[in-house]
Short mmCIF file of C-alpha atoms (C1' of nucleotides) in Angstrom, two decimals:
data_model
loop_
_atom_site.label_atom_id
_atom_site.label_comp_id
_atom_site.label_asym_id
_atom_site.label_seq_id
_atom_site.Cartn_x
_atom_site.Cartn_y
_atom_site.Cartn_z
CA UNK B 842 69.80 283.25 96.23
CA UNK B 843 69.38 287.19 97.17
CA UNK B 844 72.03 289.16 97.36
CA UNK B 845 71.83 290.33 101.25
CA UNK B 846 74.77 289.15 103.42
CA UNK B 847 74.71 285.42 104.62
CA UNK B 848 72.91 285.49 108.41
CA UNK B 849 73.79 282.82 110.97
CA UNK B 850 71.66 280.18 109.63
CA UNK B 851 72.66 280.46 106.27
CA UNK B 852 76.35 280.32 107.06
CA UNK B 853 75.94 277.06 109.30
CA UNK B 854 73.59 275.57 106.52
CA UNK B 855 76.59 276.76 104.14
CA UNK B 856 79.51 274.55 106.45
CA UNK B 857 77.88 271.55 106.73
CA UNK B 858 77.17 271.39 102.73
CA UNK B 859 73.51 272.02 103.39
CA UNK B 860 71.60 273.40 100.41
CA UNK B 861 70.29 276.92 101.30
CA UNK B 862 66.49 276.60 100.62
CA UNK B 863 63.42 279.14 101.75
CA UNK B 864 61.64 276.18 103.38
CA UNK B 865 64.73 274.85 105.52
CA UNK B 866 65.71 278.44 106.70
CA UNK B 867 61.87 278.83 107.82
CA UNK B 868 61.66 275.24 109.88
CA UNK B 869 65.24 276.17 111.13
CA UNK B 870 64.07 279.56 112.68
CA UNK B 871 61.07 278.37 113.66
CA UNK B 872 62.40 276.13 116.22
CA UNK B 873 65.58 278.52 116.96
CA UNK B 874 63.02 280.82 117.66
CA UNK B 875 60.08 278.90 119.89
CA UNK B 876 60.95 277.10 123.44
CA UNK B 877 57.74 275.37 123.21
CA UNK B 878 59.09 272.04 122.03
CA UNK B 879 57.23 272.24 118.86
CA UNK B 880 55.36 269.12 117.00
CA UNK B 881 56.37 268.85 112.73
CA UNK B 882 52.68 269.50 112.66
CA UNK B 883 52.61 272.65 114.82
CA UNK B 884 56.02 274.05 112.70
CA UNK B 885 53.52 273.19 109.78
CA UNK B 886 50.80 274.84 110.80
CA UNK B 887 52.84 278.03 112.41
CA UNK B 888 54.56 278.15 108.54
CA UNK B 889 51.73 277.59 106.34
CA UNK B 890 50.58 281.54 107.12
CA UNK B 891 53.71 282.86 105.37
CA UNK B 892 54.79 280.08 103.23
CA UNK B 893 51.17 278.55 102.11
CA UNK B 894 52.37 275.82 99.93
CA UNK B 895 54.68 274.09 102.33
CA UNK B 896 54.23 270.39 102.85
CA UNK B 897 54.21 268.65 105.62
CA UNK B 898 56.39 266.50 104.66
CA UNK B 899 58.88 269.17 103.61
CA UNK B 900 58.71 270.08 107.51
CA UNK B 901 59.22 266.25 108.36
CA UNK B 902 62.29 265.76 106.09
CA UNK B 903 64.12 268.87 106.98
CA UNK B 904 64.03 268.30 110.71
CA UNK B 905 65.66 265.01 110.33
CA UNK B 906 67.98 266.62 108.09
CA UNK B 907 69.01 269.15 110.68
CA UNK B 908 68.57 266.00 113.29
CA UNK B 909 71.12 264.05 111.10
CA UNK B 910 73.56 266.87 110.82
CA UNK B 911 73.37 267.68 114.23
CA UNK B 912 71.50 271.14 114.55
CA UNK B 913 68.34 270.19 116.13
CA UNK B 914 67.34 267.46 118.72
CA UNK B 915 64.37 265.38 118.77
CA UNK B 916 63.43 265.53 122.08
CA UNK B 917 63.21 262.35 124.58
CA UNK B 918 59.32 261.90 125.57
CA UNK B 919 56.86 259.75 126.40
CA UNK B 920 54.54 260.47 123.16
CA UNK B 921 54.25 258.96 119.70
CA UNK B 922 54.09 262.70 118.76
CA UNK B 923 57.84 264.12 117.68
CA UNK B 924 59.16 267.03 119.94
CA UNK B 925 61.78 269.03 118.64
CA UNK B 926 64.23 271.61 119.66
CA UNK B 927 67.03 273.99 118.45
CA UNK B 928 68.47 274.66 122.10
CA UNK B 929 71.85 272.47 121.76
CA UNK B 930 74.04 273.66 124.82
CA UNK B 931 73.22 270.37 127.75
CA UNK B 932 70.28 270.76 129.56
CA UNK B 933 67.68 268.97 130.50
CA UNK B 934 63.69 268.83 130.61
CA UNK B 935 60.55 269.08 132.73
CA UNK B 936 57.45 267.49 131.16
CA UNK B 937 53.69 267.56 132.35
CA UNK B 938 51.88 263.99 132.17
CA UNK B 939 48.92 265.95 131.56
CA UNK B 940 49.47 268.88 128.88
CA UNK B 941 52.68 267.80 127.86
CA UNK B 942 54.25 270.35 128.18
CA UNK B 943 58.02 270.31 128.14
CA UNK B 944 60.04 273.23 129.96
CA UNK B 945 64.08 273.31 129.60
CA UNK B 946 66.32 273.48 133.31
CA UNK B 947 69.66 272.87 133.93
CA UNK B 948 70.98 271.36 136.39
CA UNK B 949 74.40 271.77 137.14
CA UNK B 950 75.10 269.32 140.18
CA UNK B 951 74.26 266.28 137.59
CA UNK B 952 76.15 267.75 134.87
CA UNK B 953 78.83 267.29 137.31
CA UNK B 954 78.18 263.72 137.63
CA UNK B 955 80.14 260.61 135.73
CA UNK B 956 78.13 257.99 135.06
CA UNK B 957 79.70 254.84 136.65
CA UNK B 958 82.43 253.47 135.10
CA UNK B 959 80.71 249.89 134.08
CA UNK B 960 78.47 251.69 131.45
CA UNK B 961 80.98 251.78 129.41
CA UNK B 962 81.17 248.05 128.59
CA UNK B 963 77.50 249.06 126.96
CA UNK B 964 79.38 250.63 124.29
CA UNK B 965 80.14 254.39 123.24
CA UNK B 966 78.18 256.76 126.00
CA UNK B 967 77.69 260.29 124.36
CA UNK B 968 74.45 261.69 126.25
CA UNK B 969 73.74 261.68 129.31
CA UNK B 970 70.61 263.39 130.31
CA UNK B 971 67.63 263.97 132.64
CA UNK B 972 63.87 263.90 132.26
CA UNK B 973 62.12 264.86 135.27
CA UNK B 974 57.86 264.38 134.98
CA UNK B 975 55.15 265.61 136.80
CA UNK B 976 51.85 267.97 136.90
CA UNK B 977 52.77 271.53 136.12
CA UNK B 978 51.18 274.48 138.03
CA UNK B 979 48.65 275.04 135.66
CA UNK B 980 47.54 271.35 135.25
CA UNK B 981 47.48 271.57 139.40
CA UNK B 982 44.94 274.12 139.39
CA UNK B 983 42.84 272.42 136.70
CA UNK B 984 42.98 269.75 139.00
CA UNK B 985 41.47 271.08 141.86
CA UNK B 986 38.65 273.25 140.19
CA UNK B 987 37.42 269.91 139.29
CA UNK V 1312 37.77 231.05 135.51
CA UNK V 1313 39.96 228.12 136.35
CA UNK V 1314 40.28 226.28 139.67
CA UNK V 1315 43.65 226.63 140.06
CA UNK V 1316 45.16 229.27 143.06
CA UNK V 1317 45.25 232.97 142.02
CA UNK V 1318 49.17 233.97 140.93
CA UNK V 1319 50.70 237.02 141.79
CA UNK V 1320 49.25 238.67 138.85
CA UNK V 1321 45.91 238.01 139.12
CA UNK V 1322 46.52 238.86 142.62
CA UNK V 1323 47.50 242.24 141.67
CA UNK V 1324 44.11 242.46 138.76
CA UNK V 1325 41.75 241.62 141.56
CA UNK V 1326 43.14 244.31 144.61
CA UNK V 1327 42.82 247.11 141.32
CA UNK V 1328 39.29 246.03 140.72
CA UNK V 1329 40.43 244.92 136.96
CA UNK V 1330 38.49 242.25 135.53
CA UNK V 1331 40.75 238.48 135.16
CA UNK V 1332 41.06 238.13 131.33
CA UNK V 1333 43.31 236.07 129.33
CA UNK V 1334 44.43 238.53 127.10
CA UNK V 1335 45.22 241.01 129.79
CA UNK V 1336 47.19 238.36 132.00
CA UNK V 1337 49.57 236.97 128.94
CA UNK V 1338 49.87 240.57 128.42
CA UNK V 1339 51.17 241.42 131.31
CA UNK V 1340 52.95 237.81 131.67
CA UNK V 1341 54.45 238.85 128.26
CA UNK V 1342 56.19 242.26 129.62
CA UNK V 1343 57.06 240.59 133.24
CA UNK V 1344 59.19 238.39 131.22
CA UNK V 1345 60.85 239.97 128.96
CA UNK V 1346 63.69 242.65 129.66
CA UNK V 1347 63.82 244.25 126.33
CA UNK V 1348 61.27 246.68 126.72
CA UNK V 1349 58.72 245.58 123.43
CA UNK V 1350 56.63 247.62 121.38
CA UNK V 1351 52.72 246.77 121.21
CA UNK V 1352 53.50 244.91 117.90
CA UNK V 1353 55.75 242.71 119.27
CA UNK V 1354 53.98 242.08 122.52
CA UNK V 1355 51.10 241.17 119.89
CA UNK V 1356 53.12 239.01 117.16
CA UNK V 1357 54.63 236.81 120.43
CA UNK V 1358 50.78 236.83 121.75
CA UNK V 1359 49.45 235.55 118.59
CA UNK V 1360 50.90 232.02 118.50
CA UNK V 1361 49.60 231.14 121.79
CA UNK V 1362 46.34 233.37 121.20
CA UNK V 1363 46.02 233.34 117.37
CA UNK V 1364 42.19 235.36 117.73
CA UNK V 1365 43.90 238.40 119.90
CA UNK V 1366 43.55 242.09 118.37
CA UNK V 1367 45.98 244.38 118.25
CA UNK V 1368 43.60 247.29 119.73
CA UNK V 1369 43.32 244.45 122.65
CA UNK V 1370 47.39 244.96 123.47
CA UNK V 1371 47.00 248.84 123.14
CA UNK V 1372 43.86 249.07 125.20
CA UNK V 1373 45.22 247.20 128.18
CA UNK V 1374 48.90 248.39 127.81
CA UNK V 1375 47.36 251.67 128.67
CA UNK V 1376 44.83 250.08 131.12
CA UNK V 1377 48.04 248.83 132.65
CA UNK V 1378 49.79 251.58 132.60
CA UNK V 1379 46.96 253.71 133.97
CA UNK V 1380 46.82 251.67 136.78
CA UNK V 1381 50.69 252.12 137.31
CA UNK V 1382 51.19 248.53 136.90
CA UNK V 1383 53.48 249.12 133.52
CA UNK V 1384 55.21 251.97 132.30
CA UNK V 1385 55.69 253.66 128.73
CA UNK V 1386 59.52 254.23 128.35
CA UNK V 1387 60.61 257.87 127.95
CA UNK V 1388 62.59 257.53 124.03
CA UNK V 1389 63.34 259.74 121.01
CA UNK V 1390 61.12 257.40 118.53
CA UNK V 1391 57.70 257.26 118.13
CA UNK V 1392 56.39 253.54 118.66
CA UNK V 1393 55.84 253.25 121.82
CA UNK V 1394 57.99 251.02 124.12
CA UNK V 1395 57.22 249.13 127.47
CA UNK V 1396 57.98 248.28 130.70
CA UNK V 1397 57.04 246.18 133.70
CA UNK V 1398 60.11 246.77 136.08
CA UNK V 1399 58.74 249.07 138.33
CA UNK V 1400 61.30 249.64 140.42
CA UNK V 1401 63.36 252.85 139.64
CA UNK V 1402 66.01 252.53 136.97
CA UNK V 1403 67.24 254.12 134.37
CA UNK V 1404 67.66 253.68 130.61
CA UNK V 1405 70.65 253.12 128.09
CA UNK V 1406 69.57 253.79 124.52
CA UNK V 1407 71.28 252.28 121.26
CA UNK V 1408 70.87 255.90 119.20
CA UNK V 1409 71.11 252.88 116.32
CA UNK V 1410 69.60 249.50 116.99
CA UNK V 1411 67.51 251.09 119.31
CA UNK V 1412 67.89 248.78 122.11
CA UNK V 1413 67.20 249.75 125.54
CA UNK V 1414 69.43 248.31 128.59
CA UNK V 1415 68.29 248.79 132.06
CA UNK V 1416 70.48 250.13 134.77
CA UNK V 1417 70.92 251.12 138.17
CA UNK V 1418 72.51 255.04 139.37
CA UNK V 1419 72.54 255.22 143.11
CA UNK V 1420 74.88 258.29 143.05
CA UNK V 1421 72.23 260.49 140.99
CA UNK V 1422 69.25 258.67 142.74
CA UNK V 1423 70.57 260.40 145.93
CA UNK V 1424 70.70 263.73 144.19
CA UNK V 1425 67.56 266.11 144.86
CA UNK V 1426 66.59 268.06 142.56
CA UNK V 1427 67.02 271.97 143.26
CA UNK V 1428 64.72 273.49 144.67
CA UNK V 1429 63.44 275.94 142.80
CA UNK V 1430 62.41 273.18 139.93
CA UNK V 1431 59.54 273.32 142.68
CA UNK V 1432 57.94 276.43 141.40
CA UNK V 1433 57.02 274.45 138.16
CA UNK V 1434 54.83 272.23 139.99
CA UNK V 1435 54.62 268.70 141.20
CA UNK V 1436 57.59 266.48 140.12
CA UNK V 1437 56.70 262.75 140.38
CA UNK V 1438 59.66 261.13 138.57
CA UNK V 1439 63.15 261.78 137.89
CA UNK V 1440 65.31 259.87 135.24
CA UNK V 1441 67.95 259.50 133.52
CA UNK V 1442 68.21 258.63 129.98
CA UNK V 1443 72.01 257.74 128.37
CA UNK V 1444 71.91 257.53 124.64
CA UNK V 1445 75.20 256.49 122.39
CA UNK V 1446 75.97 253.39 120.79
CA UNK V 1447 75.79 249.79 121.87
CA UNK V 1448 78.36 247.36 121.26
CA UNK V 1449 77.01 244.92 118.97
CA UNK V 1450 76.30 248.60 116.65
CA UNK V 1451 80.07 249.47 117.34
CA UNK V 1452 81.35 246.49 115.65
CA UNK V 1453 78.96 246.65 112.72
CA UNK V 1454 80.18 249.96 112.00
CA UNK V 1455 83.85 249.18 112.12
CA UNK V 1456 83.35 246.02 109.74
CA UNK V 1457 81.98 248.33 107.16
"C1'" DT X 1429 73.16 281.53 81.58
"C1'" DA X 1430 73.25 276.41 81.29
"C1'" DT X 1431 73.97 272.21 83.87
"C1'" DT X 1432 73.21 269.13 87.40
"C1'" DA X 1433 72.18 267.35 91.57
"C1'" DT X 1434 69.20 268.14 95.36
"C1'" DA X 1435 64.82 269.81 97.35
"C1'" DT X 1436 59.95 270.58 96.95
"C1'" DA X 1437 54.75 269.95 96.53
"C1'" DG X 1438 51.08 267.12 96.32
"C1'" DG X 1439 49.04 263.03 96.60
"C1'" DA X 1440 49.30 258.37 98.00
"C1'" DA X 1441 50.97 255.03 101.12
"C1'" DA X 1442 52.71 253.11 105.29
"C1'" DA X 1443 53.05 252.81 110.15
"C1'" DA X 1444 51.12 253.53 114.63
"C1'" DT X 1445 47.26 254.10 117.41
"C1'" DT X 1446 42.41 254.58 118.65
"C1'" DA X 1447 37.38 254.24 117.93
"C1'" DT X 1448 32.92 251.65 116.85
"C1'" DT X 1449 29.96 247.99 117.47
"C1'" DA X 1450 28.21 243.48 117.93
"C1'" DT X 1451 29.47 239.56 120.57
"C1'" DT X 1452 31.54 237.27 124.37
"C1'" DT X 1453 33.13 236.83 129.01
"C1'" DA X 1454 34.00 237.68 134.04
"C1'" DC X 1455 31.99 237.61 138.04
"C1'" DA X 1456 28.61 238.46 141.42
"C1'" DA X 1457 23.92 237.86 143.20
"C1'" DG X 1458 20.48 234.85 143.64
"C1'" DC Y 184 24.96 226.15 139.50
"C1'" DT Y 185 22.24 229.59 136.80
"C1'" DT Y 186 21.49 233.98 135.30
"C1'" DG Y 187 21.95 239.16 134.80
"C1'" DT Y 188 24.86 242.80 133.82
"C1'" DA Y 189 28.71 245.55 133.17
"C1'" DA Y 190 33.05 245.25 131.17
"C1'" DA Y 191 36.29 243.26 127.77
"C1'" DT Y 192 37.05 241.35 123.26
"C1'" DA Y 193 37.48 240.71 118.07
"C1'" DA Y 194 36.91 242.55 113.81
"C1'" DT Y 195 36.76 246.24 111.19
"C1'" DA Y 196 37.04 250.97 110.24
"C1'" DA Y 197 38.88 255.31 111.16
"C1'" DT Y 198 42.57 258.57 112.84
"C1'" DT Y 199 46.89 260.16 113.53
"C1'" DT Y 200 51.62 260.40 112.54
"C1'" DT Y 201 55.18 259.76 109.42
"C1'" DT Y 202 57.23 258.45 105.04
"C1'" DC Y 203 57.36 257.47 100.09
"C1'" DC Y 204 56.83 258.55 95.03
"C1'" DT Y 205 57.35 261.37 91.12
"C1'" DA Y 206 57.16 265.27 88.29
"C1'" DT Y 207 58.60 269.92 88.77
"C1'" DA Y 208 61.33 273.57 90.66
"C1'" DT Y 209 65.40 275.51 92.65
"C1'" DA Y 210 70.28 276.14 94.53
"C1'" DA Y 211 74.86 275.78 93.67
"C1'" DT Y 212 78.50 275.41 90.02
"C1'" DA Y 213 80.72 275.83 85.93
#
DNA sequence: TATTATATAGGAAAAATTATTATTTACAAG
DNA sequence: CTTGTAAATAATAATTTTTCCTATATAATA
């Protein structure tokens, strides 16, 4: 490892007994630093300029790592294609039917919300959150040029 | 096609101009029965022993045909088969974050809630739902026997 | 620095979905 | 009822998305 001072990442790699590695950091930052939603293959693809020897499935491994250890979500869509994110404080999503495009919101009024007290004979709640869909502006005015 | 009166389903085919078949009614029949939201492949394995020559692509193409007639809907989850629905009225979803299961349920409180109004600006919002995730309780007790 | 367990690359495989094409079927018009 | 035609199907192949395998490389530690 270099010798320059820990940064964020490393130290919260560093408390959860996460090995430190060149490829993880990158993924990590990646997503920390997009709020696009990305796919595994767009992190691929967005890494492969500076790190050309990456694998995809290097990519596909480390985000369930950080999935499993709680530092990024996998994001609730309708696609086959995995969505991921690095924004953990509650919120909640906007997605396009058309481009899929996913846009964060919050939304304070629900957050305020219980959810009835019978779900809990489901089991063990611990999200609760909202997907609203639609056409976004720009899909609108593809629309109508058409 | 048979003698026999039209049922609601084929009902439904006909006023969509979409063609009678087989396939695509037992498809349908298949998801109108069932409550626990399949994936393709198991709409197709249950399919098979009544309709041992059906194809696979045959339950994909109409799911989607379905769906893009708004007769189904594809479930909004965090894994990448895709899962199915035909209860059309609005509900929401509990999600077994282990066995996967998904449990339909009812919200009135949040159904009354609008969403702000500046969520507006992004463009046109068709649907709003609500997706709780956490642990079922058939997955609880697993856990606490091991 | 040497040791050891974990992570990686690269290729292959598996899982999930969609496309291609020849054949069959629904259904409407005669 | 027969026939014509567009649409749907089965079978197979191809894609897309994700995971597995294994030899090598690397991070953490002693």
């Amino acid at each position: 490892m270099q010798k320059k001072l820990l940064d964020g990442f490393e130290k919260t790699f560093q408390m959860r007994g996460l090995r430190i590695t060149q490829q993880r950091l990158e993924i990590f930052k990646a997503l920390a630093g997009s709020s696009d939603h990305p796919t595994a293959e767009k992190i691929y693809a967005q890494l492969r300029s500076t790190m050309p020897t990456i694998s995809l499935d290097t990519v596909y491994r480390n985000l369930h790592t950080l999935q499993n250890h709680g530092l990024i979500n996998r994001v609730t869509t309708g696609q086959s294609q995995a969505r991921f994110e690095a924004n953990l404080t509650p919120h909640h999503h906007l997605i396009c039917k058309i481009c899929q495009k996913i846009t964060d919101i919050s939304w304070q009024e629900f957050d305020k919300l219980a959810p009835p007290q019978d779900f809990n004979q489901w089991g063990d709640i611990k999200e609760k959150q909202v997907t609203l869909s639609g056409i976004c502006r720009d899909c609108l005015k593809d629309k109508k040029s058409s």
